[in-house]
Coordinates of C-alpha atoms in Angstrom, one line a residue:
M1 CA 2.0 96.8 108.5
T2 CA -0.1 100.1 107.0
T3 CA -0.2 100.5 102.7
N4 CA 0.3 103.6 100.9
P5 CA -3.7 103.9 99.4
K6 CA -2.3 105.9 96.8
K7 CA -0.3 102.5 95.6
R8 CA -3.0 100.7 94.2
P9 CA -4.3 102.7 92.5
Q10 CA -2.3 104.1 90.5
N11 CA -0.7 100.2 90.1
S12 CA -3.7 99.7 88.6
M13 CA -4.3 102.9 86.3
L14 CA -0.5 102.1 84.7
T15 CA -2.1 98.6 83.8
T16 CA -5.2 99.3 82.9
L17 CA -2.7 101.3 80.0
K18 CA -0.4 98.6 79.2
E19 CA -3.4 97.3 78.7
Y20 CA -4.9 99.6 76.0
L21 CA -1.4 99.9 74.6
I22 CA -0.7 96.1 74.0
M23 CA -4.7 96.4 72.7
T24 CA -4.1 99.3 70.5
L25 CA -0.6 98.2 69.0
G26 CA -1.5 94.2 68.7
M27 CA -4.9 96.3 66.4
C28 CA -2.3 98.0 64.2
L29 CA -0.5 94.5 63.6
Y30 CA -4.0 93.5 62.7
S31 CA -4.9 95.5 60.2
F32 CA -1.6 95.9 58.6
G33 CA -1.8 92.2 57.9
W34 CA -5.4 92.8 56.0
I35 CA -4.2 95.9 54.0
G36 CA -0.3 95.3 53.4
C37 CA -1.1 91.7 52.8
V38 CA -4.3 90.8 52.1
L39 CA -5.5 93.2 49.6
P40 CA -1.9 93.1 47.5
A41 CA -3.1 89.3 47.2
K42 CA -5.8 89.8 45.5
S43 CA -7.5 87.7 47.9
T44 CA -9.6 87.7 51.3
S45 CA -10.4 85.9 53.7
G46 CA -13.3 85.8 57.5
A47 CA -14.0 87.5 60.1
A48 CA -15.2 91.1 59.5
S49 CA -12.4 92.6 57.7
G50 CA -13.0 89.6 54.7
L51 CA -16.2 90.6 54.7
A52 CA -15.6 94.0 54.6
I53 CA -13.5 93.7 51.3
V54 CA -16.1 91.4 49.5
I55 CA -18.1 94.1 50.0
S56 CA -15.2 96.9 49.5
T57 CA -15.2 94.8 45.9
A58 CA -18.9 94.5 44.9
L59 CA -19.3 98.4 45.7
E60 CA -16.4 99.7 43.2
N61 CA -17.3 97.3 40.7
T62 CA -21.3 97.2 40.3
I63 CA -20.8 101.4 41.2
G64 CA -17.9 102.5 41.2
W65 CA -17.7 103.6 44.5
E66 CA -14.3 103.5 46.6
I67 CA -15.5 103.2 50.6
K68 CA -11.5 102.0 52.6
I69 CA -12.5 98.7 54.7
G70 CA -12.1 100.5 57.8
T71 CA -14.9 102.5 57.4
I72 CA -17.3 98.8 56.6
V73 CA -15.4 97.6 59.0
L74 CA -17.2 100.2 61.6
F75 CA -20.3 100.2 60.6
I76 CA -20.5 96.3 60.0
N77 CA -19.7 96.2 63.9
V78 CA -22.0 99.0 64.7
V79 CA -25.1 96.8 63.0
L80 CA -23.9 93.3 64.9
L81 CA -23.1 95.5 68.0
I82 CA -26.5 96.8 67.9
I83 CA -28.0 93.6 66.6
A84 CA -26.3 91.9 69.9
G85 CA -27.6 94.8 72.2
F86 CA -31.2 93.9 71.5
V87 CA -30.5 90.0 71.6
L88 CA -27.8 89.4 74.3
G89 CA -28.2 92.8 76.1
W90 CA -26.3 96.3 76.3
K91 CA -23.2 94.4 78.1
F92 CA -20.4 94.4 75.8
G93 CA -17.5 96.1 77.4
I94 CA -15.8 99.0 76.5
K95 CA -12.0 97.0 75.3
T96 CA -14.2 95.7 72.3
I97 CA -15.9 99.1 71.6
Y98 CA -12.3 99.9 72.1
C99 CA -10.2 97.9 70.3
I100 CA -13.0 98.1 67.5
L101 CA -12.7 101.4 66.5
V102 CA -9.1 101.3 66.2
L103 CA -8.7 98.5 64.2
S104 CA -11.3 100.5 62.3
L105 CA -9.4 103.6 61.8
S106 CA -6.0 102.3 61.7
M107 CA -7.2 99.5 58.4
N108 CA -7.8 102.9 57.3
G109 CA -4.9 104.9 57.5
W110 CA -2.3 102.0 56.6
Q111 CA -4.8 102.0 53.1
E112 CA -3.4 106.0 53.3
I113 CA -0.1 105.1 53.5
L114 CA 0.4 101.7 51.9
P115 CA 0.7 101.6 48.6
A116 CA -1.7 99.4 46.9
D117 CA 0.2 97.0 45.0
D118 CA 2.3 94.6 46.3
F119 CA 5.3 96.2 48.4
L120 CA 6.1 93.9 50.2
H121 CA 7.0 92.0 47.1
I122 CA 6.7 88.4 47.6
D123 CA 4.0 86.4 45.8
R124 CA 0.4 85.8 46.3
F125 CA 0.3 82.9 48.5
L126 CA 3.5 83.9 50.8
S127 CA 1.4 87.1 51.5
M128 CA -1.2 85.8 52.6
V129 CA 0.7 83.4 55.0
V130 CA 2.1 86.5 56.4
G131 CA -1.1 87.8 56.6
G132 CA -2.0 85.1 59.0
V133 CA 0.5 85.2 61.0
I134 CA 0.8 89.3 61.3
T135 CA -3.5 89.0 61.9
G136 CA -2.9 85.9 64.1
V137 CA -0.8 87.7 67.0
G138 CA -2.2 90.5 66.5
V139 CA -6.1 89.6 67.8
A140 CA -4.1 87.5 70.4
M141 CA -2.8 90.2 72.0
A142 CA -5.8 92.4 72.0
I143 CA -7.7 88.9 73.1
M144 CA -4.9 88.1 76.5
Q145 CA -5.3 92.2 77.7
G146 CA -9.5 91.3 77.5
G147 CA -10.4 93.2 74.0
S148 CA -11.6 91.8 71.2
A149 CA -12.1 92.5 67.4
G150 CA -15.8 91.3 67.4
G151 CA -17.4 90.8 64.1
T152 CA -17.6 86.6 64.0
D153 CA -16.8 86.7 67.6
I154 CA -20.3 88.9 67.9
V155 CA -22.1 86.7 65.9
A156 CA -21.8 83.3 67.2
M157 CA -22.8 85.4 70.6
I158 CA -26.0 86.2 69.3
I159 CA -26.3 82.1 67.1
N160 CA -25.3 80.9 71.0
K161 CA -28.8 82.8 72.6
F162 CA -31.0 80.2 70.4
R163 CA -28.4 77.2 69.4
A164 CA -26.3 75.3 71.3
I165 CA -23.8 74.9 68.1
S166 CA -19.9 75.3 69.9
Y167 CA -18.0 79.1 68.8
G168 CA -15.2 77.6 67.2
R169 CA -18.2 75.8 64.9
I170 CA -19.3 78.8 64.1
I171 CA -16.9 81.2 63.5
F172 CA -15.4 78.1 60.6
I173 CA -18.2 77.8 59.1
L174 CA -19.3 82.0 58.7
D175 CA -15.4 82.6 57.6
L176 CA -16.9 79.4 55.4
L177 CA -18.9 81.4 53.7
I178 CA -17.8 84.6 53.4
I179 CA -14.7 83.4 51.6
A180 CA -17.4 81.6 49.4
S181 CA -19.3 84.5 48.8
S182 CA -15.9 86.0 47.6
L183 CA -16.2 84.4 44.0
T184 CA -19.5 86.0 43.5
V185 CA -18.0 90.1 43.2
G186 CA -16.0 88.3 41.0
F187 CA -12.2 87.0 43.3
T188 CA -10.6 83.6 41.2
I189 CA -10.5 80.3 42.8
D190 CA -6.9 81.2 43.5
A191 CA -7.9 84.0 45.8
A192 CA -10.4 81.4 47.7
I193 CA -7.8 79.1 48.7
Y194 CA -5.5 81.1 49.3
G195 CA -8.6 82.9 52.1
Y196 CA -9.1 79.5 53.2
I197 CA -4.6 79.0 54.1
M198 CA -4.8 82.6 55.4
T199 CA -8.2 81.1 58.2
L200 CA -5.8 77.9 58.9
V201 CA -2.8 80.7 59.6
F202 CA -4.0 83.0 61.4
G203 CA -6.0 80.7 63.8
Y204 CA -3.1 78.4 65.1
T205 CA -1.2 81.4 65.2
A206 CA -3.5 82.6 67.0
D207 CA -3.9 80.2 69.3
M208 CA 0.0 79.5 69.8
V209 CA 0.7 83.1 71.0
L210 CA -2.4 82.4 73.3
A211 CA -1.4 79.4 75.0
G212 CA 1.8 80.9 75.3
N213 CA 3.7 80.1 78.6
K214 CA 0.3 78.5 80.1
Q215 CA 1.0 75.1 78.8
S216 CA 2.0 73.8 81.1
S217 CA 1.8 69.4 81.9
Q218 CA 0.2 67.6 84.2
V219 CA 2.4 64.1 85.3
F220 CA 1.0 60.9 86.5
I221 CA 3.6 59.1 87.9
I222 CA 2.6 55.1 90.1
S223 CA 5.5 53.8 91.8
P224 CA 5.7 51.8 95.5
K225 CA 8.1 54.6 95.8
Y226 CA 6.2 57.8 96.0
D227 CA 7.3 58.4 99.1
E228 CA 10.6 59.0 97.8
I229 CA 9.6 60.6 94.9
T230 CA 7.1 62.9 96.1
R231 CA 9.8 64.5 99.1
E232 CA 12.4 65.0 95.7
L233 CA 9.8 66.9 94.4
N234 CA 8.9 69.0 96.7
I235 CA 12.4 69.7 97.9
G236 CA 14.3 69.7 94.4
L237 CA 11.3 70.9 91.6
G238 CA 9.6 72.7 94.5
R239 CA 6.4 72.1 93.1
G240 CA 3.9 70.1 95.7
V241 CA 1.8 67.1 94.6
T242 CA -1.2 65.5 95.3
L243 CA -1.6 61.5 96.2
I244 CA -3.8 59.7 94.5
Q245 CA -5.8 56.3 96.5
S246 CA -5.5 53.9 94.1
E247 CA -4.8 50.4 93.3
G248 CA -4.4 48.1 90.5
G249 CA -6.6 46.0 87.9
Y250 CA -5.3 42.4 88.0
T251 CA -2.8 42.1 91.2
H252 CA -5.2 44.6 93.4
N253 CA -2.2 45.8 95.3
Q254 CA -3.1 48.7 97.2
T255 CA -1.0 51.8 96.4
K256 CA -0.8 56.0 96.1
M257 CA -0.5 57.6 92.5
I258 CA 1.0 60.8 92.4
M259 CA -0.3 63.5 90.6
V260 CA 1.6 66.8 89.6
V261 CA 1.1 69.5 86.8
C262 CA 4.6 71.7 86.1
S263 CA 6.1 73.8 83.3
N264 CA 6.5 72.8 80.0
R265 CA 10.0 72.8 80.5
E266 CA 10.2 71.6 84.6
T267 CA 8.2 68.2 82.5
P268 CA 12.2 65.8 81.8
T269 CA 13.2 66.9 85.1
V270 CA 10.5 65.2 87.1
M271 CA 11.1 62.5 84.8
K272 CA 14.9 62.8 85.3
Y273 CA 13.9 62.9 89.3
V274 CA 11.4 60.1 88.2
K275 CA 13.6 57.5 86.9
Q276 CA 17.0 57.9 89.5
I277 CA 14.6 56.9 92.1
D278 CA 12.8 54.1 90.5
P279 CA 13.1 52.7 87.3
N280 CA 10.4 51.2 86.7
A281 CA 7.8 53.7 87.2
F282 CA 4.7 54.2 85.4
M283 CA 4.5 58.0 84.0
T284 CA 1.9 59.6 81.6
V285 CA 2.7 62.8 80.9
A286 CA -0.6 65.3 78.8
S287 CA -0.6 67.8 78.2
V288 CA -3.0 71.6 80.2
M289 CA -3.3 75.0 79.6
G290 CA -5.1 77.2 81.4
V291 CA -3.8 76.5 85.3
Y292 CA -4.6 78.7 88.2
G293 CA -3.2 79.1 91.4
R294 CA -0.5 79.1 93.0
G295 CA 2.2 78.3 91.4
F296 CA 1.0 79.8 87.7
Q297 CA -1.3 82.2 86.7
P298 CA -4.0 83.6 89.1
I299 CA -7.3 83.0 88.3
K300 CA -9.2 85.3 87.2
L301 CA -13.1 86.5 86.4

């Protein structure tokens, strides 16, 4: 059987186009959350965008300069990319650079289009929550396509070059410092508190979107009727299983333990099959993410 040599490049080009379209939409959503929700709430949050709002406010209050948020975000990211280039090497992906450019341009665009006051007509707290949800969805869309909004992500990579500190902890500390710095340029205590709330909402939303359908269940089943259960899961559910030799710690009875990985929606079906065959079976169910291989996600490096 022969294959058309032109088919694969065309599919690859369409895939790349789709990735860049999704990243563009994600960055536009991300910037809208900041300009349409955070700015009208007279507050800020973490990341380079939050720092840009602090810097913009400081420049306006001290010397009367009104510089658009997107321009400051671009400047921050360019400086960080240059520093990271010397420290980590010039190996940043084109997708990250693309997302940074789209983010900066779309922020300036939204700032031109949207009115400065609260056009959503919602209170500050709700505006920050909505902003956290929108920015979380937007950045997750970019990350799923291999992009990044830069900012504190770059700082975390630089710090990890010299210190073995978890990525999440670095981001959390940086966000706390950025929000705390807003108090020095005229933001109120409640504005800072709203900023912390947005950070939590943003992180939770991004995690949920990134997890999405990647969440699966890992089920361990211990039963003397493991043969029947295995057959039912193979035929009825269409899932492969792994048999693990096991021994009871008290009885020292030898048996085989079944391990099966399935989607969350298939877990009740697994439990139903097991109950029908052996109501006294011992089961544990745990949530797992990032299941790769046949029947799940392809391995991507």
